């Protein structure tokens, strides 16, 4: 986890590291234990399963959780899928509305999802409340990291 000077906590969960999936998600919940967020931003929502787990886990500390999720959802291209899964494993395409319905069903969670590439969606994003934690769990490229850094610092 990295904590920036403005107090935002970053946790990188990208699977291209050597860290096992089980360990990286243990780190995620340990981070929630440490900072007890009331708001979470996730870059790379995919099917919403980890979002659901994060929200419910964070509700141990704060009943109401605000969640901001960014993904390309059903707009993913075959090139995106190949880049994210060079070993040929398929990725199920999940729609924005499917994920929104699933997350919106969580009691006391306010869910805002943004569909598109973060290089397009983040510059226009204006959160109504401060973000306590940002979890980057997607196929992030340098240009997107630069946009996330710009967003956080401004």
Short mmCIF file of C-alpha atoms in Angstrom, two decimals:
data_model
loop_
_atom_site.label_atom_id
_atom_site.label_comp_id
_atom_site.label_asym_id
_atom_site.label_seq_id
_atom_site.Cartn_x
_atom_site.Cartn_y
_atom_site.Cartn_z
CA UNK A 1 0.00 0.00 0.00
CA UNK A 2 1.17 3.52 -0.72
CA UNK A 3 -0.11 6.56 1.12
CA UNK A 4 0.15 9.83 -0.73
CA UNK A 5 0.72 13.21 0.85
CA UNK A 6 -2.97 14.06 0.47
CA UNK A 7 -3.93 11.00 2.53
CA UNK A 8 -5.25 8.80 -0.28
CA UNK A 9 -4.32 5.14 0.13
CA UNK A 10 -3.35 3.14 -2.96
CA UNK A 11 -3.30 -0.64 -3.12
CA UNK A 12 -2.13 -2.29 -6.32
CA UNK A 13 -3.70 -5.67 -6.95
CA UNK A 14 -2.63 -6.28 -10.53
CA UNK A 15 -2.18 -9.98 -11.10
CA UNK A 16 0.93 -9.60 -13.24
CA UNK A 17 3.06 -9.51 -10.09
CA UNK A 18 4.49 -12.64 -8.48
CA UNK A 19 2.07 -12.27 -5.56
CA UNK A 20 -0.50 -15.02 -5.47
CA UNK A 21 -4.13 -14.09 -5.89
CA UNK A 22 -4.93 -15.32 -2.38
CA UNK A 23 -2.18 -13.15 -0.86
CA UNK A 24 -3.02 -10.00 -2.77
CA UNK A 25 -6.61 -10.13 -1.62
CA UNK A 26 -5.50 -10.82 1.95
CA UNK A 27 -3.53 -7.59 1.62
CA UNK A 28 -6.67 -5.87 0.41
CA UNK A 29 -8.65 -6.80 3.51
CA UNK A 30 -5.72 -6.01 5.81
CA UNK A 31 -5.65 -2.56 4.21
CA UNK A 32 -9.36 -2.12 4.88
CA UNK A 33 -8.71 -3.12 8.49
CA UNK A 34 -6.04 -0.43 8.73
CA UNK A 35 -7.80 2.52 7.15
CA UNK A 36 -11.48 1.65 7.70
CA UNK A 37 -12.67 3.47 4.58
CA UNK A 38 -16.07 5.02 4.07
CA UNK A 39 -15.33 5.39 0.35
CA UNK A 40 -13.52 3.10 -2.05
CA UNK A 41 -12.47 3.58 -5.66
CA UNK A 42 -11.61 0.54 -7.76
CA UNK A 43 -9.95 0.63 -11.15
CA UNK A 44 -10.77 -2.65 -12.88
CA UNK A 45 -14.15 -3.85 -11.61
CA UNK A 46 -14.69 -6.70 -14.12
CA UNK A 47 -17.55 -8.81 -12.69
CA UNK A 48 -17.84 -6.91 -9.40
CA UNK A 49 -17.01 -9.87 -7.15
CA UNK A 50 -14.09 -8.16 -5.42
CA UNK A 51 -16.03 -4.92 -5.20
CA UNK A 52 -18.81 -6.74 -3.38
CA UNK A 53 -16.32 -8.32 -0.97
CA UNK A 54 -14.59 -4.99 -0.31
CA UNK A 55 -17.84 -3.15 0.36
CA UNK A 56 -19.18 -5.82 2.70
CA UNK A 57 -15.86 -6.11 4.51
CA UNK A 58 -15.57 -2.33 4.93
CA UNK A 59 -19.09 -2.31 6.40
CA UNK A 60 -17.59 -3.96 9.49
CA UNK A 61 -16.30 -0.49 10.32
CA UNK A 62 -18.73 1.86 8.57
CA UNK A 63 -22.28 0.85 7.78
CA UNK A 64 -22.57 3.14 4.77
CA UNK A 65 -19.94 2.75 2.04
CA UNK A 66 -19.58 4.81 -1.11
CA UNK A 67 -18.05 2.87 -3.98
CA UNK A 68 -16.70 4.26 -7.25
CA UNK A 69 -15.86 1.64 -9.88
CA UNK A 70 -14.19 2.07 -13.27
CA UNK A 71 -14.07 -0.51 -16.05
CA UNK A 72 -14.72 -0.89 -19.76
CA UNK A 73 -17.30 -3.62 -19.09
CA UNK A 74 -18.93 -4.86 -22.32
CA UNK A 75 -16.93 -2.36 -24.41
CA UNK A 76 -13.84 -4.56 -24.04
CA UNK A 77 -12.24 -5.43 -27.38
CA UNK A 78 -10.56 -8.65 -28.46
CA UNK A 79 -7.24 -6.77 -28.40
CA UNK A 80 -7.90 -5.78 -24.77
CA UNK A 81 -8.66 -9.38 -23.88
CA UNK A 82 -5.46 -10.62 -25.56
CA UNK A 83 -3.37 -7.95 -23.80
CA UNK A 84 -4.87 -8.77 -20.40
CA UNK A 85 -4.63 -12.54 -20.92
CA UNK A 86 -1.58 -13.29 -23.05
CA UNK A 87 -1.62 -16.93 -21.92
CA UNK A 88 -4.91 -17.44 -23.72
CA UNK A 89 -7.23 -17.74 -20.74
CA UNK A 90 -10.62 -16.36 -21.64
CA UNK A 91 -12.26 -13.53 -19.78
CA UNK A 92 -16.01 -13.55 -19.45
CA UNK A 93 -17.55 -10.30 -20.60
CA UNK A 94 -19.82 -8.83 -17.96
CA UNK A 95 -22.09 -5.87 -18.69
CA UNK A 96 -22.27 -2.60 -16.84
CA UNK A 97 -25.92 -3.25 -15.93
CA UNK A 98 -25.18 -6.74 -14.55
CA UNK A 99 -22.44 -5.42 -12.28
CA UNK A 100 -24.45 -2.38 -11.24
CA UNK A 101 -27.47 -4.52 -10.32
CA UNK A 102 -25.32 -6.86 -8.25
CA UNK A 103 -23.51 -4.10 -6.35
CA UNK A 104 -26.55 -1.88 -5.96
CA UNK A 105 -28.29 -4.70 -4.08
CA UNK A 106 -25.85 -4.33 -1.16
CA UNK A 107 -27.58 -2.60 1.76
CA UNK A 108 -26.20 0.82 2.70
CA UNK A 109 -23.86 0.99 -0.28
CA UNK A 110 -23.93 3.90 -2.70
CA UNK A 111 -22.51 2.63 -5.98
CA UNK A 112 -21.29 4.75 -8.88
CA UNK A 113 -19.89 2.92 -11.90
CA UNK A 114 -18.10 4.50 -14.83
CA UNK A 115 -17.85 2.71 -18.18
CA UNK A 116 -14.93 3.34 -20.48
CA UNK A 117 -11.17 3.61 -20.49
CA UNK A 118 -9.78 5.43 -17.45
CA UNK A 119 -7.88 7.79 -19.74
CA UNK A 120 -11.32 9.10 -20.74
CA UNK A 121 -13.44 8.59 -17.61
CA UNK A 122 -11.05 9.76 -14.87
CA UNK A 123 -10.39 13.29 -16.16
CA UNK A 124 -14.14 13.99 -16.00
CA UNK A 125 -14.65 12.30 -12.63
CA UNK A 126 -15.56 14.64 -9.77
CA UNK A 127 -16.28 12.69 -6.57
CA UNK A 128 -18.88 14.17 -4.26
CA UNK A 129 -16.99 12.88 -1.22
CA UNK A 130 -13.30 12.31 -0.44
CA UNK A 131 -11.97 8.91 -1.44
CA UNK A 132 -10.32 6.98 1.37
CA UNK A 133 -8.89 4.10 -0.64
CA UNK A 134 -8.06 3.39 -4.28
CA UNK A 135 -7.64 -0.23 -5.36
CA UNK A 136 -6.04 -0.69 -8.77
CA UNK A 137 -6.97 -4.15 -9.97
CA UNK A 138 -7.03 -3.90 -13.71
CA UNK A 139 -4.86 -3.96 -16.77
CA UNK A 140 -3.25 -0.60 -16.18
CA UNK A 141 -0.86 0.91 -18.66
CA UNK A 142 1.54 3.79 -18.09
CA UNK A 143 -0.78 6.38 -19.65
CA UNK A 144 -3.60 5.28 -17.34
CA UNK A 145 -1.32 5.37 -14.27
CA UNK A 146 -0.36 8.92 -15.19
CA UNK A 147 -4.06 9.86 -15.36
CA UNK A 148 -4.73 8.26 -11.97
CA UNK A 149 -1.77 10.13 -10.49
CA UNK A 150 -3.03 13.39 -11.97
CA UNK A 151 -6.51 12.75 -10.58
CA UNK A 152 -5.24 12.02 -7.08
CA UNK A 153 -2.93 15.02 -6.92
CA UNK A 154 -5.57 17.42 -8.19
#
